[in-house]
């Protein structure tokens, strides 16, 4: 049985297969409905807020014939301390798949182990694989391919997005530059686990932007880090994507943001609005990429 626990756990071939299928599903949308999940119910347990992930999964499950069952973690006994492994064993006997957004990566791993149903990581503190698959789809559409391209990630390089990008670079072989202040560079234990990968780290935003084909950013204050907001905003300020940074990148470079965006912080209003077609195409692609993930898991269980 296959799960989507992280980009770490996918091969390059699997990533390519999912993105290629997403291209097809996007083209076929509304013309053809391939209801591989007909009659199924998929549970969605979210302990953190979400707009894009929740809506794209609910719509995607519907389009594939399944009923999404959204469960706010605080409304189920999990929020009152029922162990994950018990919740997973109950759901595993009733629903056909599970999509989880939470803090601890181990919770997603435990759901997969004890639930024995396809399990999708819809964001943890460790990784955000669904977002990366949509981003790769957008890069393919906008730039033709990620092969030979340089992706520059600006901001908190030690967050879920930075880590998922690093695994994507390792699996697919494109170049990733993480431009972050020392305090927010990927942890040495993560870099050891990543091993040999085409990933470079710099604390110089100008170096980060040079020769980049994709300028990527994310909030400086990830969910769960709100108490650190003041310090983070100060240290990360030089790593904003603004018109100067855009002017240093390769001609034809695209700007990407996983959203939600905090204008005037990690990206300026001017850059976000002038590149809104790129950023909102990326947001739309969450739907198509996740439908491809659901297909992939449905066919491999
Ligand atoms: N990018 C992303 O995952 O958005 P949401 O938090 O709105 O789901
Ligand atoms: N790094 C961000 C991503 C939001 C989609 C967070 O975890 O809040």
Short mmCIF file of C-alpha atoms and ligand atoms in Angstrom, two decimals:
data_model
loop_
_atom_site.label_atom_id
_atom_site.label_comp_id
_atom_site.label_asym_id
_atom_site.label_seq_id
_atom_site.Cartn_x
_atom_site.Cartn_y
_atom_site.Cartn_z
CA UNK A 1 0.00 0.00 0.00
CA UNK A 2 1.26 3.47 -0.90
CA UNK A 3 1.00 6.62 1.23
CA UNK A 4 2.10 10.22 0.70
CA UNK A 5 4.02 10.91 3.90
CA UNK A 6 6.63 13.23 2.40
CA UNK A 7 8.60 13.98 -0.76
CA UNK A 8 11.42 12.16 1.07
CA UNK A 9 9.55 8.91 0.61
CA UNK A 10 8.84 9.26 -3.13
CA UNK A 11 11.22 8.30 -5.91
CA UNK A 12 11.97 10.70 -8.76
CA UNK A 13 10.04 8.38 -11.07
CA UNK A 14 6.96 8.47 -8.82
CA UNK A 15 7.06 12.27 -8.64
CA UNK A 16 7.27 12.51 -12.44
CA UNK A 17 4.40 10.06 -12.84
CA UNK A 18 2.15 12.02 -10.46
CA UNK A 19 2.95 15.38 -12.08
CA UNK A 20 2.41 14.00 -15.60
CA UNK A 21 -0.94 12.58 -14.55
CA UNK A 22 -1.88 15.92 -12.98
CA UNK A 23 -1.27 17.58 -16.38
CA UNK A 24 -3.70 15.10 -17.95
CA UNK A 25 -6.33 15.48 -15.22
CA UNK A 26 -6.14 19.26 -15.53
CA UNK A 27 -6.69 19.08 -19.30
CA UNK A 28 -9.56 16.62 -18.92
CA UNK A 29 -11.34 18.49 -16.11
CA UNK A 30 -15.03 18.92 -16.87
CA UNK A 31 -14.77 16.88 -20.08
CA UNK A 32 -14.16 13.50 -18.61
CA UNK A 33 -14.66 12.19 -15.13
CA UNK A 34 -12.54 9.32 -14.03
CA UNK A 35 -14.25 8.37 -10.77
CA UNK A 36 -11.67 5.98 -9.34
CA UNK A 37 -12.95 6.60 -5.79
CA UNK A 38 -16.65 6.12 -6.50
CA UNK A 39 -18.67 5.36 -3.36
CA UNK A 40 -15.73 5.90 -0.99
CA UNK A 41 -15.42 8.15 2.06
CA UNK A 42 -12.09 9.84 2.84
CA UNK A 43 -11.56 11.44 6.25
CA UNK A 44 -9.69 14.74 6.59
CA UNK A 45 -8.32 15.46 10.08
CA UNK A 46 -6.92 18.98 10.41
CA UNK A 47 -5.40 20.40 13.58
CA UNK A 48 -4.15 23.54 11.78
CA UNK A 49 -5.98 26.12 9.64
CA UNK A 50 -6.26 25.68 5.89
CA UNK A 51 -7.91 27.28 2.87
CA UNK A 52 -6.23 25.80 -0.23
CA UNK A 53 -5.48 22.30 1.04
CA UNK A 54 -8.92 21.78 2.52
CA UNK A 55 -10.87 23.14 -0.45
CA UNK A 56 -8.74 21.40 -3.08
CA UNK A 57 -9.02 18.04 -1.34
CA UNK A 58 -12.79 18.37 -0.81
CA UNK A 59 -13.35 19.34 -4.46
CA UNK A 60 -10.88 16.75 -5.75
CA UNK A 61 -12.41 13.91 -3.75
CA UNK A 62 -15.87 14.88 -5.03
CA UNK A 63 -14.65 14.94 -8.61
CA UNK A 64 -13.17 11.45 -8.20
CA UNK A 65 -16.47 10.13 -6.79
CA UNK A 66 -15.61 10.07 -3.07
CA UNK A 67 -17.22 11.83 -0.16
CA UNK A 68 -14.84 13.96 1.93
CA UNK A 69 -15.48 13.86 5.69
CA UNK A 70 -13.85 16.90 7.28
CA UNK A 71 -13.00 16.41 10.95
CA UNK A 72 -11.66 19.29 12.98
CA UNK A 73 -9.26 17.58 15.38
CA UNK A 74 -10.87 19.40 18.31
CA UNK A 75 -14.30 17.98 17.47
CA UNK A 76 -13.20 14.35 17.65
CA UNK A 77 -11.91 12.47 20.69
CA UNK A 78 -8.35 12.88 19.41
CA UNK A 79 -8.57 16.47 20.69
CA UNK A 80 -9.36 15.11 24.19
CA UNK A 81 -6.40 12.77 24.24
CA UNK A 82 -7.53 9.58 22.48
CA UNK A 83 -4.31 8.09 21.10
CA UNK A 84 -3.58 8.43 17.39
CA UNK A 85 -3.15 4.68 17.05
CA UNK A 86 -6.68 4.05 18.37
CA UNK A 87 -8.22 6.80 16.21
CA UNK A 88 -6.38 5.35 13.20
CA UNK A 89 -7.59 1.80 13.89
CA UNK A 90 -11.21 2.99 14.14
CA UNK A 91 -11.08 5.13 10.99
CA UNK A 92 -9.20 2.42 9.14
CA UNK A 93 -12.19 0.13 9.59
CA UNK A 94 -14.69 2.69 8.32
CA UNK A 95 -13.21 5.04 5.74
CA UNK A 96 -11.13 4.39 2.63
CA UNK A 97 -8.35 6.93 3.06
CA UNK A 98 -7.14 9.66 5.37
CA UNK A 99 -5.70 13.13 4.84
CA UNK A 100 -4.02 14.73 7.85
CA UNK A 101 -2.73 18.22 8.63
CA UNK A 102 -0.95 18.39 11.95
CA UNK A 103 2.29 19.29 13.77
CA UNK A 104 4.23 16.10 14.36
CA UNK A 105 5.30 14.02 11.35
CA UNK A 106 5.19 10.92 13.56
CA UNK A 107 1.41 11.32 13.85
CA UNK A 108 1.05 10.90 10.08
CA UNK A 109 3.41 7.92 10.13
CA UNK A 110 1.35 6.36 12.95
CA UNK A 111 -1.91 6.90 11.08
CA UNK A 112 -0.49 5.07 8.08
CA UNK A 113 0.80 2.22 10.23
CA UNK A 114 -2.27 1.66 12.39
CA UNK A 115 -5.03 2.74 10.01
CA UNK A 116 -3.84 0.51 7.18
CA UNK A 117 -5.50 2.78 4.64
CA UNK A 118 -3.86 5.23 2.19
CA UNK A 119 -2.64 8.20 4.24
CA UNK A 120 -1.73 11.66 2.95
CA UNK A 121 0.36 14.29 4.72
CA UNK A 122 -1.54 17.56 4.16
CA UNK A 123 1.25 19.48 6.01
CA UNK A 124 3.25 18.74 9.11
CA UNK A 125 6.09 20.67 10.70
CA UNK A 126 8.41 18.35 8.74
CA UNK A 127 7.06 18.47 5.17
CA UNK A 128 4.34 19.78 2.86
CA UNK A 129 4.49 17.29 -0.04
CA UNK A 130 1.12 18.18 -1.63
CA UNK A 131 2.31 21.77 -2.11
CA UNK A 132 5.55 20.70 -3.79
CA UNK A 133 3.73 18.48 -6.29
CA UNK A 134 1.53 21.44 -7.30
CA UNK A 135 4.63 23.66 -7.52
CA UNK A 136 6.38 21.17 -9.79
CA UNK A 137 3.29 21.08 -12.01
CA UNK A 138 3.40 24.88 -12.22
CA UNK A 139 7.11 24.87 -13.07
CA UNK A 140 6.45 22.32 -15.81
CA UNK A 141 3.66 24.47 -17.25
CA UNK A 142 5.53 27.77 -17.00
CA UNK A 143 9.12 26.70 -17.75
CA UNK A 144 8.60 23.43 -19.65
CA UNK A 145 10.63 21.36 -17.18
CA UNK A 146 12.54 21.56 -13.92
CA UNK A 147 15.55 19.84 -15.51
CA UNK A 148 18.55 22.17 -15.51
CA UNK A 149 16.65 24.87 -13.63
CA UNK A 150 17.61 26.68 -10.45
CA UNK A 151 14.99 27.13 -7.73
CA UNK A 152 15.80 29.75 -5.09
CA UNK A 153 13.92 29.44 -1.80
CA UNK A 154 13.93 32.63 0.29
CA UNK A 155 13.10 32.85 3.98
CA UNK A 156 12.78 30.20 6.68
CA UNK A 157 14.85 27.42 5.12
CA UNK A 158 14.31 25.20 8.15
CA UNK A 159 10.54 24.91 7.72
CA UNK A 160 8.36 22.26 6.08
CA UNK A 161 8.56 23.96 2.66
CA UNK A 162 12.35 24.30 2.70
CA UNK A 163 12.70 20.63 3.62
CA UNK A 164 10.22 19.40 0.99
CA UNK A 165 12.06 21.47 -1.65
CA UNK A 166 15.37 19.93 -0.60
CA UNK A 167 13.98 16.41 -1.02
CA UNK A 168 12.49 17.35 -4.40
CA UNK A 169 15.90 18.65 -5.57
CA UNK A 170 17.53 15.44 -4.41
CA UNK A 171 14.97 13.17 -6.07
CA UNK A 172 14.74 15.12 -9.36
CA UNK A 173 18.26 16.54 -9.65
CA UNK A 174 17.47 20.23 -10.20
CA UNK A 175 19.46 22.89 -8.37
CA UNK A 176 18.07 24.37 -5.14
CA UNK A 177 19.51 27.42 -3.42
CA UNK A 178 18.22 28.24 0.07
CA UNK A 179 18.75 31.91 0.91
CA UNK A 180 18.25 32.29 4.66
CA UNK A 181 19.90 33.88 7.68
CA UNK A 182 22.07 31.50 9.74
CA UNK A 183 19.30 30.98 12.34
CA UNK A 184 16.86 29.75 9.69
CA UNK A 185 19.06 27.57 7.54
CA UNK A 186 18.27 23.85 7.39
CA UNK A 187 19.50 22.11 10.52
CA UNK A 188 22.76 20.16 10.20
CA UNK A 189 20.99 16.94 11.23
CA UNK A 190 18.58 17.42 8.31
CA UNK A 191 21.44 18.10 5.88
CA UNK A 192 23.15 14.90 7.06
CA UNK A 193 19.96 12.94 6.46
CA UNK A 194 19.57 14.58 3.03
CA UNK A 195 23.10 13.50 2.12
CA UNK A 196 24.44 14.24 -1.33
CA UNK A 197 21.96 16.60 -3.03
CA UNK A 198 22.22 19.59 -5.41
CA UNK A 199 21.33 21.98 -2.58
CA UNK A 200 23.37 25.04 -1.62
CA UNK A 201 22.75 27.37 1.29
CA UNK A 202 23.62 31.05 1.42
CA UNK A 203 22.99 33.91 3.81
CA UNK A 204 23.32 36.38 0.93
CA UNK A 205 19.96 37.13 -0.76
CA UNK A 206 21.75 38.58 -3.82
CA UNK A 207 23.64 35.30 -4.35
CA UNK A 208 20.35 33.46 -3.89
CA UNK A 209 18.63 35.43 -6.62
CA UNK A 210 21.39 35.27 -9.25
CA UNK A 211 20.65 32.88 -12.10
CA UNK A 212 17.45 31.71 -10.42
CA UNK A 213 14.62 30.45 -12.67
CA UNK A 214 12.14 30.22 -9.80
CA UNK A 215 11.99 32.68 -6.89
CA UNK A 216 10.05 30.96 -4.12
CA UNK A 217 8.95 32.14 -0.72
CA UNK A 218 6.70 31.18 2.19
CA UNK A 219 5.53 32.90 5.35
CA UNK A 220 8.28 33.75 7.85
CA UNK A 221 6.01 32.61 10.70
CA UNK A 222 4.77 29.07 10.09
CA UNK A 223 1.73 27.77 11.93
CA UNK A 224 2.74 26.95 15.49
CA UNK A 225 5.59 29.54 15.51
CA UNK A 226 3.45 32.57 16.31
CA UNK A 227 5.19 33.20 19.67
CA UNK A 228 8.46 33.76 17.77
CA UNK A 229 6.93 36.20 15.27
CA UNK A 230 8.69 39.38 16.38
CA UNK A 231 12.21 37.91 16.27
CA UNK A 232 11.58 36.10 13.01
CA UNK A 233 10.29 39.18 11.19
CA UNK A 234 13.40 41.11 12.19
CA UNK A 235 16.00 38.51 11.22
CA UNK A 236 14.27 37.47 8.01
CA UNK A 237 13.61 41.02 6.72
CA UNK A 238 16.61 41.07 4.30
CA UNK A 239 15.24 37.94 2.59
CA UNK A 240 12.10 39.54 1.18
CA UNK A 241 11.24 38.91 -2.48
CA UNK A 242 11.02 42.44 -3.88
CA UNK A 243 11.62 44.08 -7.25
CA UNK A 244 15.39 44.23 -6.67
CA UNK A 245 15.57 40.48 -6.03
CA UNK A 246 13.37 39.82 -9.08
CA UNK A 247 15.66 41.96 -11.26
CA UNK A 248 18.67 39.81 -10.30
CA UNK A 249 17.08 36.51 -11.37
CA UNK A 250 17.28 35.00 -14.85
CA UNK A 251 15.11 36.65 -17.52
CA UNK A 252 11.85 34.68 -17.61
CA UNK A 253 12.14 33.63 -13.94
CA UNK A 254 8.83 32.96 -12.23
CA UNK A 255 7.75 34.01 -8.74
CA UNK A 256 6.04 31.41 -6.57
CA UNK A 257 4.46 31.59 -3.12
CA UNK A 258 2.68 28.67 -1.47
CA UNK A 259 0.30 31.18 0.19
CA UNK A 260 -1.09 32.56 2.41
CA UNK A 261 1.07 35.64 1.68
CA UNK A 262 1.93 38.39 4.12
CA UNK A 263 2.53 41.44 1.95
CA UNK A 264 5.32 43.72 3.05
CA UNK A 265 6.96 40.80 4.89
CA UNK A 266 8.25 37.86 2.78
CA UNK A 267 7.02 39.46 -0.48
CA UNK A 268 6.08 42.96 -1.54
CA UNK A 269 2.57 43.88 -2.66
CA UNK A 270 4.05 45.02 -5.97
CA UNK A 271 5.75 41.69 -6.76
CA UNK A 272 2.81 39.59 -5.60
CA UNK A 273 0.28 41.55 -7.64
CA UNK A 274 2.45 41.82 -10.76
CA UNK A 275 3.05 38.03 -10.61
CA UNK A 276 -0.45 37.05 -9.48
CA UNK A 277 -1.08 34.89 -12.57
CA UNK A 278 1.92 32.72 -11.63
CA UNK A 279 1.05 32.54 -7.94
CA UNK A 280 -2.66 31.78 -8.36
CA UNK A 281 -2.02 29.25 -11.12
CA UNK A 282 0.20 27.57 -8.53
CA UNK A 283 -2.68 27.67 -6.01
CA UNK A 284 -5.13 26.21 -8.56
CA UNK A 285 -2.66 23.42 -9.29
CA UNK A 286 -3.16 22.10 -5.76
CA UNK A 287 -6.44 20.63 -7.01
CA UNK A 288 -4.98 18.89 -10.08
CA UNK A 289 -1.85 17.61 -8.32
CA UNK A 290 -3.83 16.20 -5.41
CA UNK A 291 -6.29 14.45 -7.72
CA UNK A 292 -3.24 12.78 -9.27
CA UNK A 293 -2.02 11.77 -5.79
CA UNK A 294 -5.44 10.31 -4.93
CA UNK A 295 -5.40 8.36 -8.21
CA UNK A 296 -1.91 7.07 -7.51
CA UNK A 297 -2.76 5.88 -4.01
CA UNK A 298 -6.09 4.37 -5.14
CA UNK A 299 -4.34 2.30 -7.81
CA UNK A 300 -1.61 1.08 -5.45
CA UNK A 301 -3.46 -0.30 -2.46
N1 LIG B 1 -0.48 26.51 0.82
C1 LIG B 1 -1.34 25.92 1.69
O1 LIG B 1 -1.18 24.79 2.11
O2 LIG B 1 -2.42 26.70 1.96
P1 LIG B 1 -3.50 26.43 3.11
O3 LIG B 1 -2.77 26.55 4.43
O4 LIG B 1 -4.54 27.48 2.92
O5 LIG B 1 -4.06 25.04 2.94
N1 LIG B 2 5.38 26.94 6.27
C1 LIG B 2 3.97 27.28 6.30
C2 LIG B 2 3.27 26.73 5.11
C3 LIG B 2 1.84 27.16 4.99
C4 LIG B 2 1.15 26.56 3.81
C5 LIG B 2 3.35 26.76 7.58
O1 LIG B 2 3.67 25.64 8.00
O2 LIG B 2 2.53 27.47 8.18
#
